[in-house]
Coordinates of C-alpha atoms in Angstrom, one line a residue:
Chain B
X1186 CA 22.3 1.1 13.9
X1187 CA 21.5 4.6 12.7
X1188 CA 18.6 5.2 15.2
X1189 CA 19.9 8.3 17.3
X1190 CA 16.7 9.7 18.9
X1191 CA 17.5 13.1 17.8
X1192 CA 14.2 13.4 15.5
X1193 CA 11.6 13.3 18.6
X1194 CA 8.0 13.1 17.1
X1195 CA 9.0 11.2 14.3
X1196 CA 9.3 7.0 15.7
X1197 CA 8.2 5.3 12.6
X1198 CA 11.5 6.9 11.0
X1199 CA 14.0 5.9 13.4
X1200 CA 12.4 2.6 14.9
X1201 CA 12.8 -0.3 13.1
X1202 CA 11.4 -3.2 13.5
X1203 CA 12.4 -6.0 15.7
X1204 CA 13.0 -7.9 12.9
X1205 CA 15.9 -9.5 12.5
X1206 CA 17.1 -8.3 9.3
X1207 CA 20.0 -6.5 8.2
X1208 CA 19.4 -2.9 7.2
X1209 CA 19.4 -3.6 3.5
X1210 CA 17.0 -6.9 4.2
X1211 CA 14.9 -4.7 5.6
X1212 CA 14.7 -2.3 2.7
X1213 CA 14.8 -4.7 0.2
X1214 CA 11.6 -6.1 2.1
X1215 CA 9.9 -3.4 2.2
X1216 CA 10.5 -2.0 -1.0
X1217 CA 9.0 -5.3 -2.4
X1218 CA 5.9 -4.7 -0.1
X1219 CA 5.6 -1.3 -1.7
X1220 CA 6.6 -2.0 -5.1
X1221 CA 3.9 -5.3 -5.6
X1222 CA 1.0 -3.5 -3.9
X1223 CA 1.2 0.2 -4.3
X1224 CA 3.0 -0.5 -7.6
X1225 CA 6.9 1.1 -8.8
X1226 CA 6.2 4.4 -9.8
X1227 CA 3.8 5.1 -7.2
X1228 CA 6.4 4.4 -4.5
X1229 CA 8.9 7.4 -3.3
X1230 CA 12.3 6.6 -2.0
X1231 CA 11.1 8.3 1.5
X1232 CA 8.1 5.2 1.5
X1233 CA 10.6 2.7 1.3
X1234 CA 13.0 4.2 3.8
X1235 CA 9.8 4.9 6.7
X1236 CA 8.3 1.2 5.9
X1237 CA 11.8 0.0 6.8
X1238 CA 11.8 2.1 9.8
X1239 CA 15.3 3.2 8.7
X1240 CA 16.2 7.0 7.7
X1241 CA 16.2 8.0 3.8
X1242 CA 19.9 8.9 4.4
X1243 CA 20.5 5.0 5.4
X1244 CA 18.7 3.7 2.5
X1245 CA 21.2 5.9 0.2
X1246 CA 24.0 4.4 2.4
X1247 CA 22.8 1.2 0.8
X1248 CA 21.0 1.7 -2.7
X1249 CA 21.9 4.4 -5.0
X1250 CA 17.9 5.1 -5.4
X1251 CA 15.0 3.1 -6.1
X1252 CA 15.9 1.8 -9.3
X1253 CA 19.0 -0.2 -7.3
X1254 CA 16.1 -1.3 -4.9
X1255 CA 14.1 -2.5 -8.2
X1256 CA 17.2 -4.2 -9.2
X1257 CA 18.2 -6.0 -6.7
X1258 CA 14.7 -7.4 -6.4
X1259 CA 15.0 -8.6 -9.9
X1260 CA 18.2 -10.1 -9.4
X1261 CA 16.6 -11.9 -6.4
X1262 CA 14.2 -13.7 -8.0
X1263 CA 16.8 -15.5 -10.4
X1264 CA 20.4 -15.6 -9.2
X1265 CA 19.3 -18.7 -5.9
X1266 CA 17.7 -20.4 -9.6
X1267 CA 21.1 -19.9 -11.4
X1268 CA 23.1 -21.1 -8.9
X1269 CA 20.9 -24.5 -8.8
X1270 CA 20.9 -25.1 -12.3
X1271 CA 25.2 -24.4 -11.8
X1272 CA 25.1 -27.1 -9.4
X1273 CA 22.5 -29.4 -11.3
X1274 CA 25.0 -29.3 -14.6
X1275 CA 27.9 -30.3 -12.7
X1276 CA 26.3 -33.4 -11.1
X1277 CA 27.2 -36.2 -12.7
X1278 CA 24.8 -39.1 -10.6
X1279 CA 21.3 -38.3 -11.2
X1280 CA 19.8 -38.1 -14.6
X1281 CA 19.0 -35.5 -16.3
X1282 CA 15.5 -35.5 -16.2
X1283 CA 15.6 -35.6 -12.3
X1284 CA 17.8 -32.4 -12.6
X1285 CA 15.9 -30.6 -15.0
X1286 CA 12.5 -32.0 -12.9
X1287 CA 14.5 -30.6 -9.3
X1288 CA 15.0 -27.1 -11.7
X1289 CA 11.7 -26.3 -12.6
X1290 CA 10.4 -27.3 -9.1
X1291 CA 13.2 -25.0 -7.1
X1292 CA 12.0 -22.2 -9.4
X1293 CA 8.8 -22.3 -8.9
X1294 CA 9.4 -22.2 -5.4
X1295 CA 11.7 -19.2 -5.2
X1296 CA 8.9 -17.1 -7.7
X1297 CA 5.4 -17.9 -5.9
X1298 CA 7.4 -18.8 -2.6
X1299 CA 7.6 -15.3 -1.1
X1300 CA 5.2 -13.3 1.0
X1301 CA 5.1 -10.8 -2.1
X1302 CA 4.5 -11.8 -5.9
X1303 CA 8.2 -10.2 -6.6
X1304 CA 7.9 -12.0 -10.3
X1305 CA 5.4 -9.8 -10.9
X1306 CA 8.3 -7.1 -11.0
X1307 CA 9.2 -8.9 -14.4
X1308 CA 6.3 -6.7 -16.3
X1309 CA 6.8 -3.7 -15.4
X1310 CA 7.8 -1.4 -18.1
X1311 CA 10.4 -0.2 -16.3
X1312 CA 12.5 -4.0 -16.4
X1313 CA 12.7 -3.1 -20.0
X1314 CA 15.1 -0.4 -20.0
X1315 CA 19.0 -1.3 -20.2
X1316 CA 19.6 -0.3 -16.5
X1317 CA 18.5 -3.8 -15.6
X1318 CA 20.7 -5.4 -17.8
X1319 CA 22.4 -7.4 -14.2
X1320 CA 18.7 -9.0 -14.1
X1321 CA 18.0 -9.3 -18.1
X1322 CA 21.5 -11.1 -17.6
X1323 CA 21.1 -13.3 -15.0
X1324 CA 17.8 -14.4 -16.5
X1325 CA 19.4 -15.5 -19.9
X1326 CA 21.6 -17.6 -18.1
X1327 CA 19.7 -19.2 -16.5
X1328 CA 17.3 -19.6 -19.4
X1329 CA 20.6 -21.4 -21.1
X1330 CA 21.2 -24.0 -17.8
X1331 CA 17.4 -25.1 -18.7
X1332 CA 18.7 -25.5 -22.1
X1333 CA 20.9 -27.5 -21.3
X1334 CA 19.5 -29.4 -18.9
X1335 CA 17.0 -30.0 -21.1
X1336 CA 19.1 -30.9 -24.3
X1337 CA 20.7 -33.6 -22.3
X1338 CA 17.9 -35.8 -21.4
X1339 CA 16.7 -38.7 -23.8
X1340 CA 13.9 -37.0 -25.0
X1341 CA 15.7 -33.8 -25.6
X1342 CA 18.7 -35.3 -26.9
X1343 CA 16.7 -36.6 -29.9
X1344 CA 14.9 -33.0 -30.5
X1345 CA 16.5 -31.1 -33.9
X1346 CA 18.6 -27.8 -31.8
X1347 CA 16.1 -25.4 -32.9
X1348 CA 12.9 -27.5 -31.4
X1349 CA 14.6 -27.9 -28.4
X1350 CA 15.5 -23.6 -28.5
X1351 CA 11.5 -23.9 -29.0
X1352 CA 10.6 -26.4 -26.1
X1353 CA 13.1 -24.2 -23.9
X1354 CA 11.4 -21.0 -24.4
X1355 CA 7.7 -23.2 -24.0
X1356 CA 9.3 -24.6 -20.3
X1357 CA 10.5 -21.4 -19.1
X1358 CA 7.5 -19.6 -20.4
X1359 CA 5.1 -22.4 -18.2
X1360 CA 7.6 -21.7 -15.4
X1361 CA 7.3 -17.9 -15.6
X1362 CA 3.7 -18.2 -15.6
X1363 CA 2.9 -19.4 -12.5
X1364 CA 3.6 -15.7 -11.2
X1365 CA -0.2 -14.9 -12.2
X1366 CA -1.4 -18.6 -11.7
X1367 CA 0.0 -18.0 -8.0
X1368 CA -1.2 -14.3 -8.0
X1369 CA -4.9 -15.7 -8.6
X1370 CA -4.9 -18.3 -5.9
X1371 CA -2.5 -17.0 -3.3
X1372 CA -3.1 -19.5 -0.5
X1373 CA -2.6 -22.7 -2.8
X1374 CA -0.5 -24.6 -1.5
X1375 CA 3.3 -24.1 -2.9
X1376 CA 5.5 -27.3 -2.8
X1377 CA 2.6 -29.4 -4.4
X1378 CA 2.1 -26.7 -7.1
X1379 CA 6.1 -26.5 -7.9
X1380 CA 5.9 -30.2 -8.3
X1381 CA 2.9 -30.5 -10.6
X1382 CA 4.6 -27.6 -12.9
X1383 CA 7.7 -29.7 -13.3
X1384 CA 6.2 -32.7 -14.0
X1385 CA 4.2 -30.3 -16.8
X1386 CA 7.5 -29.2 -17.7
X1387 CA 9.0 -32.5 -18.1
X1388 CA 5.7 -33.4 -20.0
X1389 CA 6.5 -30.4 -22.7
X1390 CA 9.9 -31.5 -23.4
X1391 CA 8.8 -35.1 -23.7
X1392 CA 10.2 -36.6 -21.3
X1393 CA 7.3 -37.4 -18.8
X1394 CA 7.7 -40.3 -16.4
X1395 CA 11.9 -40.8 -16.6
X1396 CA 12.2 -38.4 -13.4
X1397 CA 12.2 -41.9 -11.5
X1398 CA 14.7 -40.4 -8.8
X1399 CA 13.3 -36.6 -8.9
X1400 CA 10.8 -37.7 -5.8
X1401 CA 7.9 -36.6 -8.1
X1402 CA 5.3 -38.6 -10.1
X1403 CA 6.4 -37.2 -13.6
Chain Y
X1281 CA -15.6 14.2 -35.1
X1282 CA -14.4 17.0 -32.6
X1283 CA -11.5 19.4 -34.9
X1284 CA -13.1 22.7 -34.3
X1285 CA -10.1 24.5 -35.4
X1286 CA -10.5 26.8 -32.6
X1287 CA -7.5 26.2 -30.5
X1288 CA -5.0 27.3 -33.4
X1289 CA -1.4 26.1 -32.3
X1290 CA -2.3 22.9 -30.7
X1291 CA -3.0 20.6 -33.8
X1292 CA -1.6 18.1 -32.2
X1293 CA -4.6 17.9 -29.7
X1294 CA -7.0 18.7 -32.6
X1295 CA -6.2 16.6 -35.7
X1296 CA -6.8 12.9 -35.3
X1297 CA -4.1 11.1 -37.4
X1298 CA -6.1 9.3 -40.4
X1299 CA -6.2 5.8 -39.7
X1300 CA -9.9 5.0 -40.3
X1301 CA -10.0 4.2 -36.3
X1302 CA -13.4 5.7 -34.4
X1303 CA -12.3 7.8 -31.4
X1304 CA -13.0 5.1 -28.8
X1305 CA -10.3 2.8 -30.9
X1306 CA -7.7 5.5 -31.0
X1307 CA -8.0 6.5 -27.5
X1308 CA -7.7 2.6 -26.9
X1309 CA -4.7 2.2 -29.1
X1310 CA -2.8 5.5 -27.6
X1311 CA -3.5 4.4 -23.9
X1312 CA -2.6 0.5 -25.0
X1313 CA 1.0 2.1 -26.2
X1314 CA 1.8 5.0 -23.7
X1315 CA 0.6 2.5 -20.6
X1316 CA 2.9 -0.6 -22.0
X1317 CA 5.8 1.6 -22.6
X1318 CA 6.0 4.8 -20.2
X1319 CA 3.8 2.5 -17.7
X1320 CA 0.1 2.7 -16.2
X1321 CA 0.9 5.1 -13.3
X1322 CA 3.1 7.4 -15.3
X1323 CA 0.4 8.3 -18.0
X1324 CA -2.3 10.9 -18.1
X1325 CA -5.1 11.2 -19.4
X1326 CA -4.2 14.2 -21.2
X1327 CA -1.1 12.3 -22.8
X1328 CA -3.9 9.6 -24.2
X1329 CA -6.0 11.9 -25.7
X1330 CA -3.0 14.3 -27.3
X1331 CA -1.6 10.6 -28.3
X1332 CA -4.9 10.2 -29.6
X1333 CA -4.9 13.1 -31.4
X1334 CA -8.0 14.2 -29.4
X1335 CA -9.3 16.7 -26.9
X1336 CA -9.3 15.2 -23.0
X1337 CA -12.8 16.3 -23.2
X1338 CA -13.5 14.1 -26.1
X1339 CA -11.8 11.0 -24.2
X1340 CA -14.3 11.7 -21.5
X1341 CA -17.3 11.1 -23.2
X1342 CA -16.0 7.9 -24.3
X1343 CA -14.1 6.6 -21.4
X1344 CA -14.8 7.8 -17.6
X1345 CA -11.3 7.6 -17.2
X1346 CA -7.7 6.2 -16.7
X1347 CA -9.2 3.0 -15.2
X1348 CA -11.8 2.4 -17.9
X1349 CA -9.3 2.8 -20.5
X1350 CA -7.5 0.2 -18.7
X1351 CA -10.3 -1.8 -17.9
X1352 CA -11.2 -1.8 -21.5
X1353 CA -7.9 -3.1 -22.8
X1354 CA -7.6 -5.8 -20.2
X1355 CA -11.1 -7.0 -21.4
X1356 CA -10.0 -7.1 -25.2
X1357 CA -7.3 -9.7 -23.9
X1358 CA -9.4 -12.3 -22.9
X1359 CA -13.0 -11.6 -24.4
X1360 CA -12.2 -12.9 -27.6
X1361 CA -11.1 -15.9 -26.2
X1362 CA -14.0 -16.4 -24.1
X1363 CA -16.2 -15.6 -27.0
X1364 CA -14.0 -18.4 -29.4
X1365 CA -14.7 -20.5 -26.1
X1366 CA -18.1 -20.7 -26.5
X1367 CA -18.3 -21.9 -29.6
X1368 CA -15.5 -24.6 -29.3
X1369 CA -17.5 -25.8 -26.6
X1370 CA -20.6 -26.3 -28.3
X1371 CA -18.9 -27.4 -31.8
X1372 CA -19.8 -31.8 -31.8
X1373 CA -18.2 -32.1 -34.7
X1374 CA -14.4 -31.9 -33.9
X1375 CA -12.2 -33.6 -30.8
X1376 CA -12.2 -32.0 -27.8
X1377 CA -8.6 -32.4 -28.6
X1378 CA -8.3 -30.5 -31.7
X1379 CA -10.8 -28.0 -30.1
X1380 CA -8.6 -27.4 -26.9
X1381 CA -5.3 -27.0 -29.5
X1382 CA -7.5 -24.6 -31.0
X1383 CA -8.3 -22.2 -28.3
X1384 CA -4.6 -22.0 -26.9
X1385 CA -3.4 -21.3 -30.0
X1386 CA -5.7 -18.8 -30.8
X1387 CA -5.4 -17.7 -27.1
X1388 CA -1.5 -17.2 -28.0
X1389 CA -2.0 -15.7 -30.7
X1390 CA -3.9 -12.6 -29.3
X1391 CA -1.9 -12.1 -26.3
X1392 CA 1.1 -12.0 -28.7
X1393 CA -0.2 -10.8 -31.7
X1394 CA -0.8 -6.6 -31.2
X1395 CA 1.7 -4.0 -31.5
X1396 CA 1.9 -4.0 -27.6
X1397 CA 2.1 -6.1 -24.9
X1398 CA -0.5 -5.8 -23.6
X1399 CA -0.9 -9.1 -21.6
X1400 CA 1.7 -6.8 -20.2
X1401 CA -1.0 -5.0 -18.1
X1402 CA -2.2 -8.2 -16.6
X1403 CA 0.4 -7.8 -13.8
X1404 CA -0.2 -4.4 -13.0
X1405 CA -0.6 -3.9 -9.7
X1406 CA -3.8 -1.8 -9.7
X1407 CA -5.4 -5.0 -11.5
X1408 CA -5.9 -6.6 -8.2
X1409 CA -8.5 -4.0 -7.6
X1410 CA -11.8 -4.7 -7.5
X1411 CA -12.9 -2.5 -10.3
X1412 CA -11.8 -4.5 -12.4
X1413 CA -14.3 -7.3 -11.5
X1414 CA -15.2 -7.5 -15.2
X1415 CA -12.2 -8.4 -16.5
X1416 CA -11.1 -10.5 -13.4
X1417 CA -14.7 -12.3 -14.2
X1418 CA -14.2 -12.9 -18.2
X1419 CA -10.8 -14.2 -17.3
X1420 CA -12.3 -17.1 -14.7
X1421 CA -14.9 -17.8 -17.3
X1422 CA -12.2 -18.5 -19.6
X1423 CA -10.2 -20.5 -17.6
X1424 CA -13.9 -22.6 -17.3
X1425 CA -13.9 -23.2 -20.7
X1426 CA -10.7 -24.3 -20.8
X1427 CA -11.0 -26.7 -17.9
X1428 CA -14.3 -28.1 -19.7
X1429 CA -12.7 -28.3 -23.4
X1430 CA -9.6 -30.5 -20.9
X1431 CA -12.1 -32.4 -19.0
X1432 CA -13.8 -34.0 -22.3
X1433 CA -10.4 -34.4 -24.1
X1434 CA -9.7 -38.6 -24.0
X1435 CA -6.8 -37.9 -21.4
X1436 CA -9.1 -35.1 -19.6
X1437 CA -11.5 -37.2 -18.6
X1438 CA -9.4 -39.9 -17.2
X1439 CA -8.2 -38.0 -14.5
X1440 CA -9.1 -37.2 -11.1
X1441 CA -11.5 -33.7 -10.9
X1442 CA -8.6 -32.4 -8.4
X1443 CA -6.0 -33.3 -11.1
X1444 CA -7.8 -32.1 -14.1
X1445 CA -8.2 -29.0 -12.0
X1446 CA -4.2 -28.6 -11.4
X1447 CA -3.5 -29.3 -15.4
X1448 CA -6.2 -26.6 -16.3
X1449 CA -4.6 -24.1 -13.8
X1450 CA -1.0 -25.0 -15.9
X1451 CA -1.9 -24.8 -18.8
X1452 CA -3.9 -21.5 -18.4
X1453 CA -0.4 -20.4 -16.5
X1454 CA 1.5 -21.5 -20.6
X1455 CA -0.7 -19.8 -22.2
X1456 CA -0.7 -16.6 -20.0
X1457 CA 3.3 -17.3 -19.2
X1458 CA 3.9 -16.6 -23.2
X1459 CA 3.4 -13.1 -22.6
X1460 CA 6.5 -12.8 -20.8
X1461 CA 8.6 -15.4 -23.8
X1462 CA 7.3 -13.0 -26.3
X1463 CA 8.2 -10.0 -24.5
X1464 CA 11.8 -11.2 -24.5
X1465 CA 11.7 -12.2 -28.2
X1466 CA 9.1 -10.0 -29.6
X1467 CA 10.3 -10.6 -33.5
X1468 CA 9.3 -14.5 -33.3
X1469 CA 6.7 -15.2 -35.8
X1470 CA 3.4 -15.7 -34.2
X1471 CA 2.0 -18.3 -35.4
X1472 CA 4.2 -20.7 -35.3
X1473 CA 4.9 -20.0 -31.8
X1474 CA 1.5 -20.2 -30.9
X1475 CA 0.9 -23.4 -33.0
X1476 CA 3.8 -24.6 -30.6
X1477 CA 2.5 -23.7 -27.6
X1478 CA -0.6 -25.4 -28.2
X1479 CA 1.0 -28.5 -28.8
X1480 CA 2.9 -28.0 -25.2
X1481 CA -0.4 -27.8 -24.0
X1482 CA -1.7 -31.1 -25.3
X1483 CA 1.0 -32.6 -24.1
X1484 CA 0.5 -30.9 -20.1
X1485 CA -2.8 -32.3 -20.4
X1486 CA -2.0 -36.2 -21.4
X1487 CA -3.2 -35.3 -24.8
X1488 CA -0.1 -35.0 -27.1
X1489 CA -0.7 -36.6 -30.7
X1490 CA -5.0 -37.1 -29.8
X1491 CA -5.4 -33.2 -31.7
X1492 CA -5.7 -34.6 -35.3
X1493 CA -7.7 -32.3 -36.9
X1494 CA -6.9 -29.5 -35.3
X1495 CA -3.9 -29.0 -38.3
X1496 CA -1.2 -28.4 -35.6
X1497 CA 1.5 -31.6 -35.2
X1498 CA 0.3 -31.9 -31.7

């Protein structure tokens, strides 16, 4: 730990919280805190590192600045997603509309499942720029395991390629849009939402009611 | 118009580029681009009204400031709608069907349709505020209409109030969620996007193929 009581005067630096967390959890927490409710640009490097109740020299020992911090909150809210949908591809038991259904309901988790609305991070002007490209990345692959996911179930299958490129972009656009359906009604009730969105999702494709095994009325 | 010539070696500030706007539309237009692209926090006033090709003084007597500018665009995303709303809802000649198809796509259209993004702004942190109670209230009376256009829709009506409550909230999350697909892909024609996207919508409802009329192959 980097707390070594020589600053006297100045706790909130040096203390952190009984939390658990590794040092760069608890940036990465806090930054997300500061980011979502005081917004990006209004949040100094110095904010992050006192919230944390770490020194600004430890958060540089982690993160290169606050675009790193910004980053790697990005990358948080897709990579868990990816790595389902890697896993869903290979698996070779259920159907595809179960693991397209078990998708769309794990996403929705991860994005409104949070204490802070981190996929509201996805608008900000900054996310634009090419020094996210890890994120823009990420999210284009995992975009592409829906695609697939999607292309392989009956209803899918039978979809011209660049309808189903269409019904894609219209699933993970209804996915992605529960950030300000969950930003509007905060205390709804996660798991249930996530299910009803992937049965809508399974609905857009066409493919409503073949989920049998998904544990969801589709 | 507010060129006095006076201040020789700022034109910039003085002449207003000639593009037949009023000065309340080009301060709207400068703050709609230089908030979606440098971000909300990160632009002044005085950049608005030099974007504007205006004195800040000028700006003033139109807008009280940075957060009436905003507050103003936010509202042009959703008034439109609300006002197209209205008169679906009280149009007895056409489905509720073709009427519903009708306002998403037109819904689509405007939050995709400008130069900016500016559904963009929607996430902004600072929206949560409370001074933007207008927009926040246009935005539930939208969502109303929706919800009543989906309850009398065949499908609509046939469904629990609880339920019809969750596929309102979902398709309201499309619709808004298309900001973000179009983002990624901003050179995707419009309109056929937003035809599709109403048809996605018929189909979260129950609706799919009920939307006749409505000229879209729902």
């Amino acid at each position: 730990m980097v707390t070594t009581g020589r600053r006297v005067g100045r706790p909130r630096a040096e203390q952190r919280p009984d939390s658990g967390l590794s040092a760069p959890e608890e940036l990465l927490r806090a930054a997300a805190e500061l980011f979502t409710t005081h917004g990006y640009a209004a949040t100094t490097t110095r904010a992050v590192a006192e919230r944390a109740g770490l020194r600004q020299a430890t958060m540089y020992h982690y993160f290169g600045g606050k675009e790193d911090l910004l980053a790697a909150l990005l990358e948080s809210t897709v990579r868990p997603s990816l790595e389902l949908a890697r896993e869903l591809l290979a698996d070779q038991e259920r159907s595809a509309e179960a693991r397209l259904w078990e998708l769309c309901r794990s996403d929705v988790e991860l994005l409104c499942g949070g204490p802070h609305n981190l996929g509201g991070l996805y608008l900000l002007p900054e996310v634009r720029v090419d020094r996210f490209d890890g994120f823009h990345r990420v999210r284009a692959e995992l975009k592409e395991a829906y695609g697939a996911l999607l292309a392989a179930t009956g209803a899918g299958a039978a979809l011209a390629s660049d309808e189903a490129a269409l019904r894609t972009d219209l699933v993970f656009g209804l996915i992605e849009g529960v950030i300000l359906v969950h930003r509007s009604d905060p205390e709804r009730p996660v798991a249930a939402f996530a299910a009803a969105t992937a049965d809508a999702a399974l609905r857009i494709v066409g493919a409503a009611g073949a989920a049998g095994g998904a544990g969801g009325p589709a």
